[in-house]
mmCIF file of C-alpha atoms in Angstrom:
data_model
loop_
_atom_site.group_PDB
_atom_site.id
_atom_site.type_symbol
_atom_site.label_atom_id
_atom_site.label_comp_id
_atom_site.label_asym_id
_atom_site.label_seq_id
_atom_site.Cartn_x
_atom_site.Cartn_y
_atom_site.Cartn_z
ATOM 1 C CA MET A 1 136.371 75.711 55.935
ATOM 2 C CA GLU A 2 134.228 75.141 52.852
ATOM 3 C CA GLU A 3 131.049 76.229 54.867
ATOM 4 C CA ASP A 4 132.857 79.489 55.785
ATOM 5 C CA GLN A 5 133.741 80.147 52.198
ATOM 6 C CA GLU A 6 130.166 79.413 51.067
ATOM 7 C CA HIS A 7 128.770 81.720 53.793
ATOM 8 C CA HIS A 8 131.147 84.497 52.690
ATOM 9 C CA GLU A 9 130.179 84.035 48.996
ATOM 10 C CA VAL A 10 126.424 84.223 49.949
ATOM 11 C CA GLN A 11 127.085 87.509 51.919
ATOM 12 C CA ALA A 12 129.061 88.973 49.052
ATOM 13 C CA THR A 13 126.200 88.153 46.657
ATOM 14 C CA SER A 14 123.511 89.637 48.850
ATOM 15 C CA SER A 15 125.415 92.854 49.411
ATOM 16 C CA ALA A 16 126.071 93.103 45.678
ATOM 17 C CA ASP A 17 122.350 92.708 44.958
ATOM 18 C CA LYS A 18 121.459 95.658 47.184
ATOM 19 C CA ARG A 19 120.335 98.897 45.494
ATOM 20 C CA GLU A 20 121.789 102.125 46.853
ATOM 21 C CA HIS A 21 120.367 105.589 46.413
ATOM 22 C CA LEU A 22 121.725 108.974 47.378
ATOM 23 C CA TYR A 23 119.200 111.717 47.837
ATOM 24 C CA LYS A 24 119.825 115.390 48.549
ATOM 25 C CA ILE A 25 117.298 116.793 50.960
ATOM 26 C CA LEU A 26 116.972 120.500 51.893
ATOM 27 C CA VAL A 27 115.962 121.672 55.286
ATOM 28 C CA ILE A 28 114.835 125.288 55.186
ATOM 29 C CA GLY A 29 112.858 127.857 57.114
ATOM 30 C CA GLU A 30 113.302 130.950 59.322
ATOM 31 C CA LEU A 31 116.060 131.448 61.808
ATOM 32 C CA GLY A 32 115.543 129.720 65.124
ATOM 33 C CA THR A 33 112.751 127.225 63.952
ATOM 34 C CA GLY A 34 114.740 124.160 64.965
ATOM 35 C CA LYS A 35 116.219 123.039 61.633
ATOM 36 C CA THR A 36 119.515 122.050 63.152
ATOM 37 C CA SER A 37 117.802 120.364 66.201
ATOM 38 C CA ILE A 38 115.642 118.312 63.793
ATOM 39 C CA ILE A 39 118.633 117.080 61.853
ATOM 40 C CA LYS A 40 120.730 116.280 65.062
ATOM 41 C CA ARG A 41 117.807 114.353 66.420
ATOM 42 C CA TYR A 42 117.211 112.390 63.203
ATOM 43 C CA VAL A 43 120.910 111.652 62.416
ATOM 44 C CA HIS A 44 122.503 111.264 65.913
ATOM 45 C CA GLN A 45 119.460 110.794 68.167
ATOM 46 C CA PHE A 46 120.777 113.824 70.058
ATOM 47 C CA PHE A 47 119.127 117.087 71.345
ATOM 48 C CA SER A 48 120.623 120.160 72.882
ATOM 49 C CA GLN A 49 119.051 123.391 73.911
ATOM 50 C CA HIS A 50 122.233 125.204 72.862
ATOM 51 C CA TYR A 51 122.918 125.529 69.239
ATOM 52 C CA ARG A 52 124.672 128.376 67.529
ATOM 53 C CA ALA A 53 122.788 129.743 64.401
ATOM 54 C CA THR A 54 123.777 128.089 61.236
ATOM 55 C CA ILE A 55 125.890 130.233 58.918
ATOM 56 C CA GLY A 56 125.489 129.542 55.162
ATOM 57 C CA VAL A 57 124.985 125.819 55.031
ATOM 58 C CA ASP A 58 125.785 122.680 56.979
ATOM 59 C CA PHE A 59 125.537 119.068 56.045
ATOM 60 C CA ALA A 60 124.666 115.631 57.611
ATOM 61 C CA LEU A 61 124.243 112.171 56.364
ATOM 62 C CA LYS A 62 121.671 109.683 57.276
ATOM 63 C CA VAL A 63 121.854 106.083 56.157
ATOM 64 C CA LEU A 64 118.614 104.111 55.998
ATOM 65 C CA ASN A 65 118.335 100.336 55.461
ATOM 66 C CA TRP A 66 115.070 100.877 53.644
ATOM 67 C CA ASP A 67 114.342 97.180 53.110
ATOM 68 C CA SER A 68 116.318 93.945 52.579
ATOM 69 C CA ASN A 69 117.399 95.101 49.171
ATOM 70 C CA THR A 70 117.634 98.962 49.484
ATOM 71 C CA VAL A 71 120.051 101.228 51.228
ATOM 72 C CA ILE A 72 119.192 105.000 51.112
ATOM 73 C CA ARG A 73 121.676 107.738 51.975
ATOM 74 C CA LEU A 74 120.064 111.031 52.725
ATOM 75 C CA GLN A 75 122.374 114.083 52.368
ATOM 76 C CA LEU A 76 120.676 116.725 54.553
ATOM 77 C CA TRP A 77 121.437 120.273 53.677
ATOM 78 C CA ASP A 78 120.760 122.509 56.790
ATOM 79 C CA ILE A 79 120.445 126.050 55.224
ATOM 80 C CA ALA A 80 120.615 129.106 57.414
ATOM 81 C CA GLY A 81 117.376 131.077 57.931
ATOM 82 C CA GLN A 82 118.763 134.314 56.570
ATOM 83 C CA GLU A 83 119.899 132.589 53.252
ATOM 84 C CA ARG A 84 116.501 133.207 51.590
ATOM 85 C CA PHE A 85 117.610 136.838 51.286
ATOM 86 C CA GLY A 86 120.996 135.947 49.612
ATOM 87 C CA ASN A 87 122.013 134.829 46.165
ATOM 88 C CA MET A 88 123.298 131.428 47.118
ATOM 89 C CA THR A 89 120.133 129.527 47.547
ATOM 90 C CA ARG A 90 119.979 128.559 43.790
ATOM 91 C CA VAL A 91 123.567 126.829 44.314
ATOM 92 C CA TYR A 92 122.392 125.195 47.590
ATOM 93 C CA TYR A 93 119.128 124.012 46.186
ATOM 94 C CA LYS A 94 120.702 122.414 42.966
ATOM 95 C CA GLU A 95 119.962 118.686 42.433
ATOM 96 C CA ALA A 96 117.843 118.408 45.519
ATOM 97 C CA VAL A 97 115.038 115.866 45.236
ATOM 98 C CA GLY A 98 113.062 116.766 48.375
ATOM 99 C CA ALA A 99 112.704 119.420 51.054
ATOM 100 C CA PHE A 100 111.486 120.114 54.559
ATOM 101 C CA VAL A 101 110.294 123.603 55.362
ATOM 102 C CA VAL A 102 110.281 124.164 59.169
ATOM 103 C CA PHE A 103 108.375 126.630 61.236
ATOM 104 C CA ASP A 104 108.165 127.290 64.937
ATOM 105 C CA VAL A 105 104.592 126.687 66.346
ATOM 106 C CA THR A 106 105.270 129.121 69.157
ATOM 107 C CA ARG A 107 106.014 131.983 66.835
ATOM 108 C CA ALA A 108 103.304 132.580 64.208
ATOM 109 C CA GLN A 109 105.489 134.859 62.283
ATOM 110 C CA THR A 110 107.600 132.014 61.250
ATOM 111 C CA PHE A 111 104.638 130.341 59.621
ATOM 112 C CA ASP A 112 103.934 133.576 57.753
ATOM 113 C CA ALA A 113 107.336 133.179 56.093
ATOM 114 C CA VAL A 114 106.574 129.622 54.934
ATOM 115 C CA THR A 115 104.987 130.626 51.676
ATOM 116 C CA LYS A 116 107.976 132.717 50.804
ATOM 117 C CA TRP A 117 110.338 129.793 51.410
ATOM 118 C CA LYS A 118 108.142 127.499 49.302
ATOM 119 C CA THR A 119 107.932 130.010 46.394
ATOM 120 C CA ASP A 120 111.662 130.440 46.548
ATOM 121 C CA LEU A 121 112.220 126.699 46.467
ATOM 122 C CA ASP A 122 109.776 126.154 43.542
ATOM 123 C CA THR A 123 111.358 128.789 41.440
ATOM 124 C CA LYS A 124 114.904 127.522 41.968
ATOM 125 C CA VAL A 125 114.681 123.751 41.741
ATOM 126 C CA THR A 126 112.292 121.284 40.100
ATOM 127 C CA LEU A 127 112.294 117.589 39.124
ATOM 128 C CA ALA A 128 113.263 116.564 35.552
ATOM 129 C CA ASP A 129 109.755 116.940 34.287
ATOM 130 C CA GLY A 130 109.578 120.540 35.665
ATOM 131 C CA SER A 131 107.362 119.709 38.629
ATOM 132 C CA PRO A 132 108.081 120.821 42.192
ATOM 133 C CA ILE A 133 110.275 118.607 44.316
ATOM 134 C CA PRO A 134 108.199 116.785 47.045
ATOM 135 C CA THR A 135 108.144 119.046 50.146
ATOM 136 C CA VAL A 136 107.031 118.388 53.707
ATOM 137 C CA LEU A 137 105.981 121.168 56.144
ATOM 138 C CA LEU A 138 107.179 120.615 59.645
ATOM 139 C CA ALA A 139 105.360 122.363 62.528
ATOM 140 C CA ASN A 140 108.202 122.139 64.966
ATOM 141 C CA LYS A 141 108.259 122.536 68.741
ATOM 142 C CA CYS A 142 104.756 120.936 69.133
ATOM 143 C CA ASP A 143 105.639 119.975 72.747
ATOM 144 C CA GLN A 144 105.102 123.714 73.488
ATOM 145 C CA PRO A 145 101.953 125.940 73.486
ATOM 146 C CA LYS A 146 101.007 126.622 69.833
ATOM 147 C CA GLU A 147 100.045 129.892 68.094
ATOM 148 C CA GLY A 148 97.971 130.538 65.028
ATOM 149 C CA VAL A 149 96.671 128.358 62.250
ATOM 150 C CA VAL A 150 98.603 125.141 63.410
ATOM 151 C CA ASN A 151 95.818 124.853 66.085
ATOM 152 C CA ASN A 152 93.408 123.977 63.249
ATOM 153 C CA PRO A 153 94.440 120.714 61.328
ATOM 154 C CA ALA A 154 91.705 121.210 58.755
ATOM 155 C CA ARG A 155 93.033 124.670 57.787
ATOM 156 C CA MET A 156 96.671 123.284 57.726
ATOM 157 C CA ASP A 157 95.529 120.566 55.420
ATOM 158 C CA ASP A 158 93.951 123.219 53.138
ATOM 159 C CA TYR A 159 96.987 125.383 53.257
ATOM 160 C CA CYS A 160 99.320 122.504 52.247
ATOM 161 C CA ARG A 161 97.040 121.507 49.366
ATOM 162 C CA GLU A 162 96.932 125.185 48.166
ATOM 163 C CA ARG A 163 100.757 125.671 48.341
ATOM 164 C CA GLY A 164 101.777 122.412 46.978
ATOM 165 C CA PHE A 165 103.114 120.640 50.015
ATOM 166 C CA SER A 166 103.204 116.871 49.930
ATOM 167 C CA GLY A 167 102.041 116.851 53.608
ATOM 168 C CA TRP A 168 102.718 118.260 57.014
ATOM 169 C CA PHE A 169 103.685 116.992 60.514
ATOM 170 C CA GLU A 170 103.789 118.388 63.924
ATOM 171 C CA THR A 171 107.352 117.551 65.282
ATOM 172 C CA SER A 172 109.425 118.032 68.314
ATOM 173 C CA ALA A 173 113.177 117.521 68.100
ATOM 174 C CA LYS A 174 113.193 117.781 71.943
ATOM 175 C CA GLU A 175 110.777 115.001 72.514
ATOM 176 C CA ASN A 176 111.540 113.082 69.262
ATOM 177 C CA ILE A 177 107.989 113.466 67.935
ATOM 178 C CA ASN A 178 107.337 112.544 64.293
ATOM 179 C CA ILE A 179 110.919 113.161 63.053
ATOM 180 C CA ASP A 180 111.327 109.624 61.741
ATOM 181 C CA GLU A 181 107.702 109.510 60.424
ATOM 182 C CA ALA A 182 108.098 112.704 58.480
ATOM 183 C CA SER A 183 111.313 111.625 57.020
ATOM 184 C CA ARG A 184 109.911 108.243 55.940
ATOM 185 C CA PHE A 185 106.880 110.025 54.365
ATOM 186 C CA LEU A 186 109.193 112.137 52.317
ATOM 187 C CA VAL A 187 111.444 109.380 51.144
ATOM 188 C CA ASN A 188 108.344 107.416 50.026
ATOM 189 C CA LYS A 189 107.394 110.441 47.868
ATOM 190 C CA ILE A 190 110.855 110.574 46.432
ATOM 191 C CA LEU A 191 110.875 106.904 45.623
ATOM 192 C CA SER A 192 107.441 107.235 43.992
ATOM 193 C CA ASN A 193 108.611 110.021 41.856
ATOM 194 C CA GLU A 194 111.776 108.131 40.874
ATOM 195 C CA LYS A 195 109.627 105.120 39.882
ATOM 196 C CA GLN A 196 107.355 107.255 37.705
ATOM 197 C CA GLY A 197 110.247 108.850 36.078
ATOM 198 C CA MET A 198 111.797 105.373 35.195
ATOM 199 C CA MET A 199 108.406 104.211 33.886
ATOM 200 C CA MET A 200 108.100 107.442 31.727
ATOM 201 C CA THR A 201 111.614 106.958 30.392
ATOM 202 C CA GLU A 202 110.801 103.326 29.482
ATOM 203 C CA SER A 203 107.622 104.425 27.910
ATOM 204 C CA MET A 204 109.509 106.991 25.736
ATOM 205 C CA ASP A 205 112.152 104.549 24.731
ATOM 206 C CA ASN A 206 109.376 102.028 23.642
ATOM 207 C CA ASP A 207 107.685 104.728 21.634
ATOM 208 C CA LYS A 208 111.067 105.579 19.996
ATOM 209 C CA PHE A 209 111.643 101.921 19.269
ATOM 210 C CA SER A 210 108.126 101.549 17.757
ATOM 211 C CA VAL A 211 108.630 104.696 15.607
ATOM 212 C CA ASP A 212 112.141 103.499 14.494
ATOM 213 C CA GLY A 213 110.658 100.031 13.709
ATOM 214 C CA LYS A 214 108.023 101.691 11.436
ATOM 215 C CA THR A 215 110.692 103.856 9.728
ATOM 216 C CA ASN A 216 112.964 100.837 9.044
ATOM 217 C CA SER A 217 110.040 98.978 7.658
ATOM 218 C CA ILE A 218 109.205 101.772 5.280
ATOM 219 C CA GLU A 219 112.809 101.998 4.240
ATOM 220 C CA ARG A 220 113.066 98.276 3.537
ATOM 221 C CA SER A 221 109.808 98.492 1.685
ATOM 222 C CA GLY A 222 111.165 101.437 -0.503
ATOM 223 C CA CYS A 223 114.252 99.252 -1.375
ATOM 224 C CA ARG A 224 112.255 96.572 -2.902
ATOM 225 C CA CYS A 225 110.440 98.895 -5.341
#
């Protein structure tokens, strides 16, 4: 009986020690690029050829046991392809800390729209320091014949550097190619940004403490005169 109680207390302590993060992730891109399929595959390990086009915005939650001490909840916002032309994207984008921009490798025109999506994103949401949120480009449907620049990885690398993407992956929701890898890459970027933000805050607090310390010293010095 005592052993059971001790085991329960250890479990309670270990779960209490776990850090939990909730991150809002946007999934954007032209109509029919496979955004919903990617999310369904990632969250539910499920693929269907038959999805109705998303209207407005849809949501999904993915829980990751990141390591023994960390649980990460990803709130995935599946935003309809036509929404770039609407006025609601600023509302949808609010408080996002990462994004996927998706294009269809079988339709080169969906790649042409990627820059517009990235520009729209960068003008409507930023990190606390004003820098763009980490964004990963997904070249989806890579199990099918590809059109355009995606056939040249070096040019894709250059494109991503020039447009401020954190990286890019060829993906297939149908064959489950690189979905988990791309997500893990993005989450690593988000965690890195969060750590840098905390370090910056601590540094500012230390500077403030240092300045306050000098001020107090001067004030005390003045009192003795």
